[in-house]
PDB file of C-alpha atoms in Angstrom:
ATOM      1  CA  UNK A   1      16.729   1.199 -74.599  1.00  0.00           C
ATOM      2  CA  UNK A   2      13.764   2.586 -72.769  1.00  0.00           C
ATOM      3  CA  UNK A   3      14.309   4.104 -69.268  1.00  0.00           C
ATOM      4  CA  UNK A   4      12.359   1.150 -67.770  1.00  0.00           C
ATOM      5  CA  UNK A   5      10.191  -1.704 -69.109  1.00  0.00           C
ATOM      6  CA  UNK A   6       9.077  -5.138 -68.104  1.00  0.00           C
ATOM      7  CA  UNK A   7      10.401  -8.157 -69.932  1.00  0.00           C
ATOM      8  CA  UNK A   8      10.527 -11.940 -69.635  1.00  0.00           C
ATOM      9  CA  UNK A   9      14.150 -12.612 -68.509  1.00  0.00           C
ATOM     10  CA  UNK A  10      15.849 -16.050 -68.394  1.00  0.00           C
ATOM     11  CA  UNK A  11      18.838 -16.043 -66.076  1.00  0.00           C
ATOM     12  CA  UNK A  12      21.973 -18.139 -66.032  1.00  0.00           C
ATOM     13  CA  UNK A  13      23.795 -17.167 -62.857  1.00  0.00           C
ATOM     14  CA  UNK A  14      27.306 -18.387 -62.772  1.00  0.00           C
ATOM     15  CA  UNK A  15      29.506 -18.395 -59.636  1.00  0.00           C
ATOM     16  CA  UNK A  16      33.143 -19.356 -59.372  1.00  0.00           C
ATOM     17  CA  UNK A  17      33.476 -21.639 -56.356  1.00  0.00           C
ATOM     18  CA  UNK A  18      36.036 -20.390 -53.750  1.00  0.00           C
ATOM     19  CA  UNK A  19      37.058 -17.633 -56.061  1.00  0.00           C
ATOM     20  CA  UNK A  20      39.291 -15.776 -53.679  1.00  0.00           C
ATOM     21  CA  UNK A  21      40.450 -18.699 -51.598  1.00  0.00           C
ATOM     22  CA  UNK A  22      44.265 -18.782 -51.712  1.00  0.00           C
ATOM     23  CA  UNK A  23      44.403 -17.151 -55.120  1.00  0.00           C
ATOM     24  CA  UNK A  24      46.434 -14.241 -56.199  1.00  0.00           C
ATOM     25  CA  UNK A  25      44.802 -11.294 -57.802  1.00  0.00           C
ATOM     26  CA  UNK A  26      46.467 -12.167 -61.008  1.00  0.00           C
ATOM     27  CA  UNK A  27      44.962 -15.663 -60.820  1.00  0.00           C
ATOM     28  CA  UNK A  28      41.592 -14.147 -60.111  1.00  0.00           C
ATOM     29  CA  UNK A  29      41.786 -11.885 -63.114  1.00  0.00           C
ATOM     30  CA  UNK A  30      42.892 -14.861 -65.214  1.00  0.00           C
ATOM     31  CA  UNK A  31      39.876 -16.886 -64.090  1.00  0.00           C
ATOM     32  CA  UNK A  32      37.466 -14.062 -64.978  1.00  0.00           C
ATOM     33  CA  UNK A  33      38.943 -13.673 -68.353  1.00  0.00           C
ATOM     34  CA  UNK A  34      38.770 -17.443 -68.983  1.00  0.00           C
ATOM     35  CA  UNK A  35      35.160 -17.551 -67.871  1.00  0.00           C
ATOM     36  CA  UNK A  36      34.218 -14.646 -70.088  1.00  0.00           C
ATOM     37  CA  UNK A  37      35.686 -16.345 -73.076  1.00  0.00           C
ATOM     38  CA  UNK A  38      33.912 -19.770 -72.350  1.00  0.00           C
ATOM     39  CA  UNK A  39      30.602 -17.887 -71.767  1.00  0.00           C
ATOM     40  CA  UNK A  40      30.883 -16.056 -74.976  1.00  0.00           C
ATOM     41  CA  UNK A  41      31.594 -19.282 -76.908  1.00  0.00           C
ATOM     42  CA  UNK A  42      28.648 -20.938 -75.334  1.00  0.00           C
ATOM     43  CA  UNK A  43      26.331 -18.095 -76.312  1.00  0.00           C
ATOM     44  CA  UNK A  44      27.637 -17.601 -79.876  1.00  0.00           C
ATOM     45  CA  UNK A  45      27.231 -21.321 -80.504  1.00  0.00           C
ATOM     46  CA  UNK A  46      23.475 -20.967 -80.236  1.00  0.00           C
ATOM     47  CA  UNK A  47      23.474 -18.002 -82.735  1.00  0.00           C
ATOM     48  CA  UNK A  48      21.189 -15.962 -80.492  1.00  0.00           C
ATOM     49  CA  UNK A  49      20.288 -12.380 -81.272  1.00  0.00           C
ATOM     50  CA  UNK A  50      22.973 -10.223 -79.537  1.00  0.00           C
ATOM     51  CA  UNK A  51      20.335  -7.737 -78.618  1.00  0.00           C
ATOM     52  CA  UNK A  52      18.582 -10.257 -76.435  1.00  0.00           C
ATOM     53  CA  UNK A  53      21.665 -11.133 -74.450  1.00  0.00           C
ATOM     54  CA  UNK A  54      22.926  -9.167 -71.435  1.00  0.00           C
ATOM     55  CA  UNK A  55      25.887  -9.914 -69.280  1.00  0.00           C
ATOM     56  CA  UNK A  56      26.020  -8.703 -65.688  1.00  0.00           C
ATOM     57  CA  UNK A  57      29.245  -8.952 -63.672  1.00  0.00           C
ATOM     58  CA  UNK A  58      28.829 -10.169 -60.192  1.00  0.00           C
ATOM     59  CA  UNK A  59      32.465  -9.928 -58.834  1.00  0.00           C
ATOM     60  CA  UNK A  60      33.165 -13.649 -58.610  1.00  0.00           C
ATOM     61  CA  UNK A  61      31.058 -14.746 -61.678  1.00  0.00           C
ATOM     62  CA  UNK A  62      28.404 -13.360 -63.985  1.00  0.00           C
ATOM     63  CA  UNK A  63      24.742 -13.432 -64.709  1.00  0.00           C
ATOM     64  CA  UNK A  64      23.619 -14.057 -68.349  1.00  0.00           C
ATOM     65  CA  UNK A  65      20.294 -12.556 -69.026  1.00  0.00           C
ATOM     66  CA  UNK A  66      18.163 -13.683 -71.969  1.00  0.00           C
ATOM     67  CA  UNK A  67      15.592 -10.947 -72.613  1.00  0.00           C
ATOM     68  CA  UNK A  68      12.331 -11.857 -74.296  1.00  0.00           C
ATOM     69  CA  UNK A  69      14.089 -14.851 -75.899  1.00  0.00           C
ATOM     70  CA  UNK A  70      11.525 -17.665 -76.434  1.00  0.00           C
ATOM     71  CA  UNK A  71      13.360 -19.766 -78.951  1.00  0.00           C
ATOM     72  CA  UNK A  72      15.114 -21.977 -78.518  1.00  0.00           C
ATOM     73  CA  UNK A  73      12.989 -22.950 -75.629  1.00  0.00           C
ATOM     74  CA  UNK A  74      16.010 -24.398 -73.795  1.00  0.00           C
ATOM     75  CA  UNK A  75      18.651 -21.748 -74.434  1.00  0.00           C
ATOM     76  CA  UNK A  76      19.314 -21.086 -70.803  1.00  0.00           C
ATOM     77  CA  UNK A  77      20.113 -24.648 -69.798  1.00  0.00           C
ATOM     78  CA  UNK A  78      22.057 -25.277 -72.945  1.00  0.00           C
ATOM     79  CA  UNK A  79      24.243 -22.341 -72.182  1.00  0.00           C
ATOM     80  CA  UNK A  80      24.589 -23.471 -68.585  1.00  0.00           C
ATOM     81  CA  UNK A  81      25.556 -27.099 -69.617  1.00  0.00           C
ATOM     82  CA  UNK A  82      28.014 -25.810 -72.256  1.00  0.00           C
ATOM     83  CA  UNK A  83      29.776 -23.550 -69.763  1.00  0.00           C
ATOM     84  CA  UNK A  84      30.074 -26.389 -67.263  1.00  0.00           C
ATOM     85  CA  UNK A  85      31.551 -28.788 -69.782  1.00  0.00           C
ATOM     86  CA  UNK A  86      33.996 -26.209 -70.950  1.00  0.00           C
ATOM     87  CA  UNK A  87      35.048 -25.187 -67.441  1.00  0.00           C
ATOM     88  CA  UNK A  88      35.591 -28.931 -66.671  1.00  0.00           C
ATOM     89  CA  UNK A  89      37.621 -29.540 -69.760  1.00  0.00           C
ATOM     90  CA  UNK A  90      39.782 -26.373 -69.039  1.00  0.00           C
ATOM     91  CA  UNK A  91      40.392 -27.633 -65.464  1.00  0.00           C
ATOM     92  CA  UNK A  92      41.820 -30.861 -66.771  1.00  0.00           C
ATOM     93  CA  UNK A  93      44.480 -29.154 -68.758  1.00  0.00           C
ATOM     94  CA  UNK A  94      45.357 -26.152 -66.518  1.00  0.00           C
ATOM     95  CA  UNK A  95      48.653 -26.760 -64.905  1.00  0.00           C
ATOM     96  CA  UNK A  96      48.331 -23.757 -62.426  1.00  0.00           C
ATOM     97  CA  UNK A  97      46.248 -24.820 -59.448  1.00  0.00           C
ATOM     98  CA  UNK A  98      45.532 -21.187 -58.688  1.00  0.00           C
ATOM     99  CA  UNK A  99      43.895 -20.762 -62.181  1.00  0.00           C
ATOM    100  CA  UNK A 100      42.035 -24.064 -62.003  1.00  0.00           C
ATOM    101  CA  UNK A 101      38.414 -23.434 -61.018  1.00  0.00           C
ATOM    102  CA  UNK A 102      34.915 -24.952 -60.980  1.00  0.00           C
ATOM    103  CA  UNK A 103      31.648 -23.160 -61.118  1.00  0.00           C
ATOM    104  CA  UNK A 104      28.105 -23.682 -59.730  1.00  0.00           C
ATOM    105  CA  UNK A 105      25.091 -22.412 -61.749  1.00  0.00           C
ATOM    106  CA  UNK A 106      21.482 -21.381 -60.909  1.00  0.00           C
ATOM    107  CA  UNK A 107      18.931 -20.965 -63.766  1.00  0.00           C
ATOM    108  CA  UNK A 108      15.668 -19.064 -63.316  1.00  0.00           C
ATOM    109  CA  UNK A 109      13.196 -16.882 -65.228  1.00  0.00           C
ATOM    110  CA  UNK A 110      10.626 -14.257 -64.410  1.00  0.00           C
ATOM    111  CA  UNK A 111       9.054 -11.064 -65.719  1.00  0.00           C
ATOM    112  CA  UNK A 112      11.466  -8.366 -64.330  1.00  0.00           C
ATOM    113  CA  UNK A 113      12.131  -4.729 -65.102  1.00  0.00           C
ATOM    114  CA  UNK A 114      14.852  -3.582 -67.377  1.00  0.00           C
ATOM    115  CA  UNK A 115      16.384  -0.299 -66.628  1.00  0.00           C
ATOM    116  CA  UNK A 116      19.461   1.916 -67.315  1.00  0.00           C
ATOM    117  CA  UNK A 117      21.963   2.217 -64.319  1.00  0.00           C
ATOM    118  CA  UNK A 118      23.857   5.285 -63.214  1.00  0.00           C
ATOM    119  CA  UNK A 119      26.673   4.467 -65.805  1.00  0.00           C
ATOM    120  CA  UNK A 120      24.235   4.268 -68.561  1.00  0.00           C
ATOM    121  CA  UNK A 121      24.532   0.452 -68.790  1.00  0.00           C
ATOM    122  CA  UNK A 122      21.471  -1.931 -68.979  1.00  0.00           C
ATOM    123  CA  UNK A 123      20.483  -3.662 -65.849  1.00  0.00           C
ATOM    124  CA  UNK A 124      17.695  -5.784 -64.315  1.00  0.00           C
ATOM    125  CA  UNK A 125      15.695  -5.491 -61.332  1.00  0.00           C
ATOM    126  CA  UNK A 126      13.137  -8.070 -59.876  1.00  0.00           C
ATOM    127  CA  UNK A 127      12.383 -11.249 -58.148  1.00  0.00           C
ATOM    128  CA  UNK A 128      13.651 -13.296 -60.958  1.00  0.00           C
ATOM    129  CA  UNK A 129      17.369 -12.352 -60.738  1.00  0.00           C
ATOM    130  CA  UNK A 130      17.190 -12.465 -56.928  1.00  0.00           C
ATOM    131  CA  UNK A 131      15.797 -16.001 -57.119  1.00  0.00           C
ATOM    132  CA  UNK A 132      18.394 -17.049 -59.687  1.00  0.00           C
ATOM    133  CA  UNK A 133      21.170 -16.007 -57.177  1.00  0.00           C
ATOM    134  CA  UNK A 134      19.361 -17.828 -54.253  1.00  0.00           C
ATOM    135  CA  UNK A 135      19.021 -21.026 -56.456  1.00  0.00           C
ATOM    136  CA  UNK A 136      22.681 -20.832 -57.382  1.00  0.00           C
ATOM    137  CA  UNK A 137      23.593 -20.382 -53.672  1.00  0.00           C
ATOM    138  CA  UNK A 138      22.121 -23.795 -52.970  1.00  0.00           C
ATOM    139  CA  UNK A 139      24.429 -25.548 -55.286  1.00  0.00           C
ATOM    140  CA  UNK A 140      27.860 -26.847 -54.668  1.00  0.00           C
ATOM    141  CA  UNK A 141      30.787 -27.090 -57.068  1.00  0.00           C
ATOM    142  CA  UNK A 142      29.845 -28.455 -60.525  1.00  0.00           C
ATOM    143  CA  UNK A 143      26.131 -28.492 -59.685  1.00  0.00           C
ATOM    144  CA  UNK A 144      23.311 -27.008 -61.779  1.00  0.00           C
ATOM    145  CA  UNK A 145      20.085 -25.996 -60.057  1.00  0.00           C
ATOM    146  CA  UNK A 146      16.834 -24.667 -61.552  1.00  0.00           C
ATOM    147  CA  UNK A 147      14.164 -22.496 -60.348  1.00  0.00           C
ATOM    148  CA  UNK A 148      10.468 -23.640 -60.379  1.00  0.00           C
ATOM    149  CA  UNK A 149       9.482 -21.965 -63.625  1.00  0.00           C
ATOM    150  CA  UNK A 150      12.512 -23.337 -65.484  1.00  0.00           C
ATOM    151  CA  UNK A 151      11.772 -26.914 -64.130  1.00  0.00           C
ATOM    152  CA  UNK A 152       8.223 -26.629 -65.210  1.00  0.00           C
ATOM    153  CA  UNK A 153       9.310 -25.839 -68.703  1.00  0.00           C
ATOM    154  CA  UNK A 154      12.005 -28.555 -69.000  1.00  0.00           C
ATOM    155  CA  UNK A 155      10.261 -31.386 -67.060  1.00  0.00           C
ATOM    156  CA  UNK A 156       7.827 -31.816 -70.011  1.00  0.00           C
ATOM    157  CA  UNK A 157      10.723 -32.662 -72.429  1.00  0.00           C
ATOM    158  CA  UNK A 158      12.123 -36.103 -72.777  1.00  0.00           C
ATOM    159  CA  UNK A 159      15.559 -34.590 -73.339  1.00  0.00           C
ATOM    160  CA  UNK A 160      15.744 -33.252 -69.792  1.00  0.00           C
ATOM    161  CA  UNK A 161      13.015 -34.938 -67.660  1.00  0.00           C
ATOM    162  CA  UNK A 162      15.099 -38.059 -66.680  1.00  0.00           C
ATOM    163  CA  UNK A 163      17.880 -35.819 -65.150  1.00  0.00           C
ATOM    164  CA  UNK A 164      15.795 -33.576 -62.854  1.00  0.00           C
ATOM    165  CA  UNK A 165      15.211 -34.038 -59.177  1.00  0.00           C
ATOM    166  CA  UNK A 166      13.731 -31.918 -56.349  1.00  0.00           C
ATOM    167  CA  UNK A 167      15.773 -30.124 -53.772  1.00  0.00           C
ATOM    168  CA  UNK A 168      14.574 -28.182 -50.639  1.00  0.00           C
ATOM    169  CA  UNK A 169      16.752 -25.790 -48.684  1.00  0.00           C
ATOM    170  CA  UNK A 170      16.452 -23.129 -46.029  1.00  0.00           C
ATOM    171  CA  UNK A 171      18.175 -19.909 -47.114  1.00  0.00           C
ATOM    172  CA  UNK A 172      18.673 -16.674 -45.412  1.00  0.00           C
ATOM    173  CA  UNK A 173      15.857 -15.245 -43.091  1.00  0.00           C
ATOM    174  CA  UNK A 174      14.753 -18.947 -42.589  1.00  0.00           C
ATOM    175  CA  UNK A 175      13.069 -18.931 -45.920  1.00  0.00           C
ATOM    176  CA  UNK A 176      12.329 -22.248 -47.476  1.00  0.00           C
ATOM    177  CA  UNK A 177      13.379 -22.611 -51.080  1.00  0.00           C
ATOM    178  CA  UNK A 178      12.060 -25.333 -53.450  1.00  0.00           C
ATOM    179  CA  UNK A 179      14.428 -25.794 -56.420  1.00  0.00           C
ATOM    180  CA  UNK A 180      15.490 -28.616 -58.727  1.00  0.00           C
ATOM    181  CA  UNK A 181      18.773 -30.255 -59.576  1.00  0.00           C
ATOM    182  CA  UNK A 182      20.000 -31.384 -62.984  1.00  0.00           C
ATOM    183  CA  UNK A 183      22.527 -34.268 -63.195  1.00  0.00           C
ATOM    184  CA  UNK A 184      23.428 -36.221 -66.281  1.00  0.00           C
ATOM    185  CA  UNK A 185      26.276 -38.647 -65.377  1.00  0.00           C
ATOM    186  CA  UNK A 186      26.997 -39.160 -69.037  1.00  0.00           C
ATOM    187  CA  UNK A 187      28.621 -35.801 -68.899  1.00  0.00           C
ATOM    188  CA  UNK A 188      32.165 -35.746 -67.479  1.00  0.00           C
ATOM    189  CA  UNK A 189      31.634 -32.594 -65.372  1.00  0.00           C
ATOM    190  CA  UNK A 190      28.783 -34.292 -63.392  1.00  0.00           C
ATOM    191  CA  UNK A 191      30.378 -37.654 -63.237  1.00  0.00           C
ATOM    192  CA  UNK A 192      33.672 -36.311 -61.829  1.00  0.00           C
ATOM    193  CA  UNK A 193      31.868 -34.224 -59.416  1.00  0.00           C
ATOM    194  CA  UNK A 194      29.998 -37.241 -58.153  1.00  0.00           C
ATOM    195  CA  UNK A 195      33.179 -39.053 -57.695  1.00  0.00           C
ATOM    196  CA  UNK A 196      34.703 -36.300 -55.723  1.00  0.00           C
ATOM    197  CA  UNK A 197      31.612 -36.084 -53.487  1.00  0.00           C
ATOM    198  CA  UNK A 198      31.795 -39.901 -52.853  1.00  0.00           C
ATOM    199  CA  UNK A 199      35.436 -39.529 -51.838  1.00  0.00           C
ATOM    200  CA  UNK A 200      34.608 -36.693 -49.580  1.00  0.00           C
ATOM    201  CA  UNK A 201      31.870 -38.725 -47.869  1.00  0.00           C
ATOM    202  CA  UNK A 202      34.522 -41.344 -47.186  1.00  0.00           C
ATOM    203  CA  UNK A 203      37.021 -38.787 -45.828  1.00  0.00           C
ATOM    204  CA  UNK A 204      39.280 -38.955 -48.895  1.00  0.00           C
ATOM    205  CA  UNK A 205      40.108 -35.492 -50.085  1.00  0.00           C
ATOM    206  CA  UNK A 206      42.651 -36.459 -52.831  1.00  0.00           C
ATOM    207  CA  UNK A 207      42.092 -34.618 -56.066  1.00  0.00           C
ATOM    208  CA  UNK A 208      39.980 -32.043 -54.323  1.00  0.00           C
ATOM    209  CA  UNK A 209      41.571 -28.721 -55.605  1.00  0.00           C
ATOM    210  CA  UNK A 210      39.668 -26.666 -53.038  1.00  0.00           C
ATOM    211  CA  UNK A 211      40.833 -28.777 -50.176  1.00  0.00           C
ATOM    212  CA  UNK A 212      44.430 -28.698 -51.456  1.00  0.00           C
ATOM    213  CA  UNK A 213      44.454 -24.848 -51.536  1.00  0.00           C
ATOM    214  CA  UNK A 214      42.969 -24.758 -48.037  1.00  0.00           C
ATOM    215  CA  UNK A 215      45.732 -27.096 -46.825  1.00  0.00           C
ATOM    216  CA  UNK A 216      48.391 -25.015 -48.525  1.00  0.00           C
ATOM    217  CA  UNK A 217      47.092 -21.817 -46.971  1.00  0.00           C
ATOM    218  CA  UNK A 218      46.970 -23.383 -43.394  1.00  0.00           C
ATOM    219  CA  UNK A 219      50.509 -24.689 -43.794  1.00  0.00           C
ATOM    220  CA  UNK A 220      51.598 -21.141 -44.519  1.00  0.00           C
ATOM    221  CA  UNK A 221      49.950 -19.869 -41.374  1.00  0.00           C
ATOM    222  CA  UNK A 222      46.615 -18.886 -42.787  1.00  0.00           C
ATOM    223  CA  UNK A 223      44.946 -19.326 -39.334  1.00  0.00           C
ATOM    224  CA  UNK A 224      41.591 -20.260 -38.339  1.00  0.00           C
ATOM    225  CA  UNK A 225      39.178 -20.588 -41.267  1.00  0.00           C
ATOM    226  CA  UNK A 226      36.007 -20.068 -39.091  1.00  0.00           C
ATOM    227  CA  UNK A 227      34.119 -16.975 -40.198  1.00  0.00           C
ATOM    228  CA  UNK A 228      35.927 -16.908 -43.540  1.00  0.00           C
ATOM    229  CA  UNK A 229      33.744 -19.359 -45.342  1.00  0.00           C
ATOM    230  CA  UNK A 230      30.516 -18.463 -46.929  1.00  0.00           C
ATOM    231  CA  UNK A 231      27.471 -19.757 -45.173  1.00  0.00           C
ATOM    232  CA  UNK A 232      25.879 -22.395 -47.285  1.00  0.00           C
ATOM    233  CA  UNK A 233      22.072 -22.769 -47.251  1.00  0.00           C
ATOM    234  CA  UNK A 234      20.864 -25.694 -45.097  1.00  0.00           C
ATOM    235  CA  UNK A 235      19.288 -28.447 -47.178  1.00  0.00           C
ATOM    236  CA  UNK A 236      16.067 -30.007 -46.138  1.00  0.00           C
ATOM    237  CA  UNK A 237      15.563 -33.524 -47.466  1.00  0.00           C
ATOM    238  CA  UNK A 238      14.364 -36.905 -46.505  1.00  0.00           C
ATOM    239  CA  UNK A 239      17.890 -38.164 -47.026  1.00  0.00           C
ATOM    240  CA  UNK A 240      19.488 -35.380 -44.830  1.00  0.00           C
ATOM    241  CA  UNK A 241      22.828 -34.342 -46.342  1.00  0.00           C
ATOM    242  CA  UNK A 242      22.820 -36.409 -49.519  1.00  0.00           C
ATOM    243  CA  UNK A 243      20.525 -35.435 -52.551  1.00  0.00           C
ATOM    244  CA  UNK A 244      19.932 -38.453 -54.757  1.00  0.00           C
ATOM    245  CA  UNK A 245      18.468 -38.714 -58.228  1.00  0.00           C
ATOM    246  CA  UNK A 246      16.452 -41.848 -58.222  1.00  0.00           C
ATOM    247  CA  UNK A 247      16.376 -44.268 -61.074  1.00  0.00           C
ATOM    248  CA  UNK A 248      13.296 -43.498 -63.037  1.00  0.00           C
ATOM    249  CA  UNK A 249      11.702 -45.914 -65.588  1.00  0.00           C
ATOM    250  CA  UNK A 250      10.768 -44.023 -68.784  1.00  0.00           C
ATOM    251  CA  UNK A 251       9.613 -45.150 -72.187  1.00  0.00           C
ATOM    252  CA  UNK A 252      12.873 -43.799 -73.712  1.00  0.00           C
ATOM    253  CA  UNK A 253      15.577 -45.555 -71.904  1.00  0.00           C
ATOM    254  CA  UNK A 254      18.981 -43.928 -71.550  1.00  0.00           C
ATOM    255  CA  UNK A 255      22.277 -45.356 -72.861  1.00  0.00           C
ATOM    256  CA  UNK A 256      22.912 -47.184 -69.608  1.00  0.00           C
ATOM    257  CA  UNK A 257      21.007 -47.410 -66.438  1.00  0.00           C
ATOM    258  CA  UNK A 258      24.192 -46.424 -64.530  1.00  0.00           C
ATOM    259  CA  UNK A 259      23.960 -42.909 -65.922  1.00  0.00           C
ATOM    260  CA  UNK A 260      20.537 -42.235 -64.479  1.00  0.00           C
ATOM    261  CA  UNK A 261      21.584 -41.760 -60.851  1.00  0.00           C
ATOM    262  CA  UNK A 262      23.308 -38.964 -59.190  1.00  0.00           C
ATOM    263  CA  UNK A 263      24.576 -38.560 -55.604  1.00  0.00           C
ATOM    264  CA  UNK A 264      26.208 -35.489 -54.170  1.00  0.00           C
ATOM    265  CA  UNK A 265      27.565 -35.007 -50.567  1.00  0.00           C
ATOM    266  CA  UNK A 266      26.237 -31.449 -49.753  1.00  0.00           C
TER     267      UNK A 266
END
């Protein structure tokens, strides 16, 4: 690898939600090993050139970097959707609540610089990876958000167009961020997340693993949670705290109209 060069990089930024909340170190290690296995399965299934794929650890997740990879045109979102489906399926069979986890994902792309870090490993520097992290930070559990360039590429495709919707947020330094959500309620990971969000909006936290762990910690004397939670970006929307995917009439109708809408309590 050259010391430094520019490349088109497509990012799939994966974050484990509430990674360190009421989890043992062993549980955190188990989650990272499970996530690495699921990510590898998702990437291998697309038969991509291994030279074009980089994995950057982020502490509580990872960033998959697809370098100068043009085909398939939707490799990034296919990887993201595959990871979300597998994480959801794993959570349904995982008996240990401490090892049961959800993810949120941001997908972005940009011409960034590739370089070698102090340990001799490949790394990436540029606006693209920074924006991928910001887009991910807007999402909640089991949500998939896209940067502008990714949206522009996918919105032209019948396969993805019906499930995209705009989202505006104010992130750190008061900066406004325009990104786009993806939600297909025919996929169990999105459908279950929508049901959990609906229960939350009605004050019902049953089946919410994160809420259950918080309650257990508080019962053990975990104390005040203020200051311990990550600051979430503030969403700016005409519907305030709820982002909705409107029903859209297309020439190619989906299987059922009930799968065209998506609502999350953010």
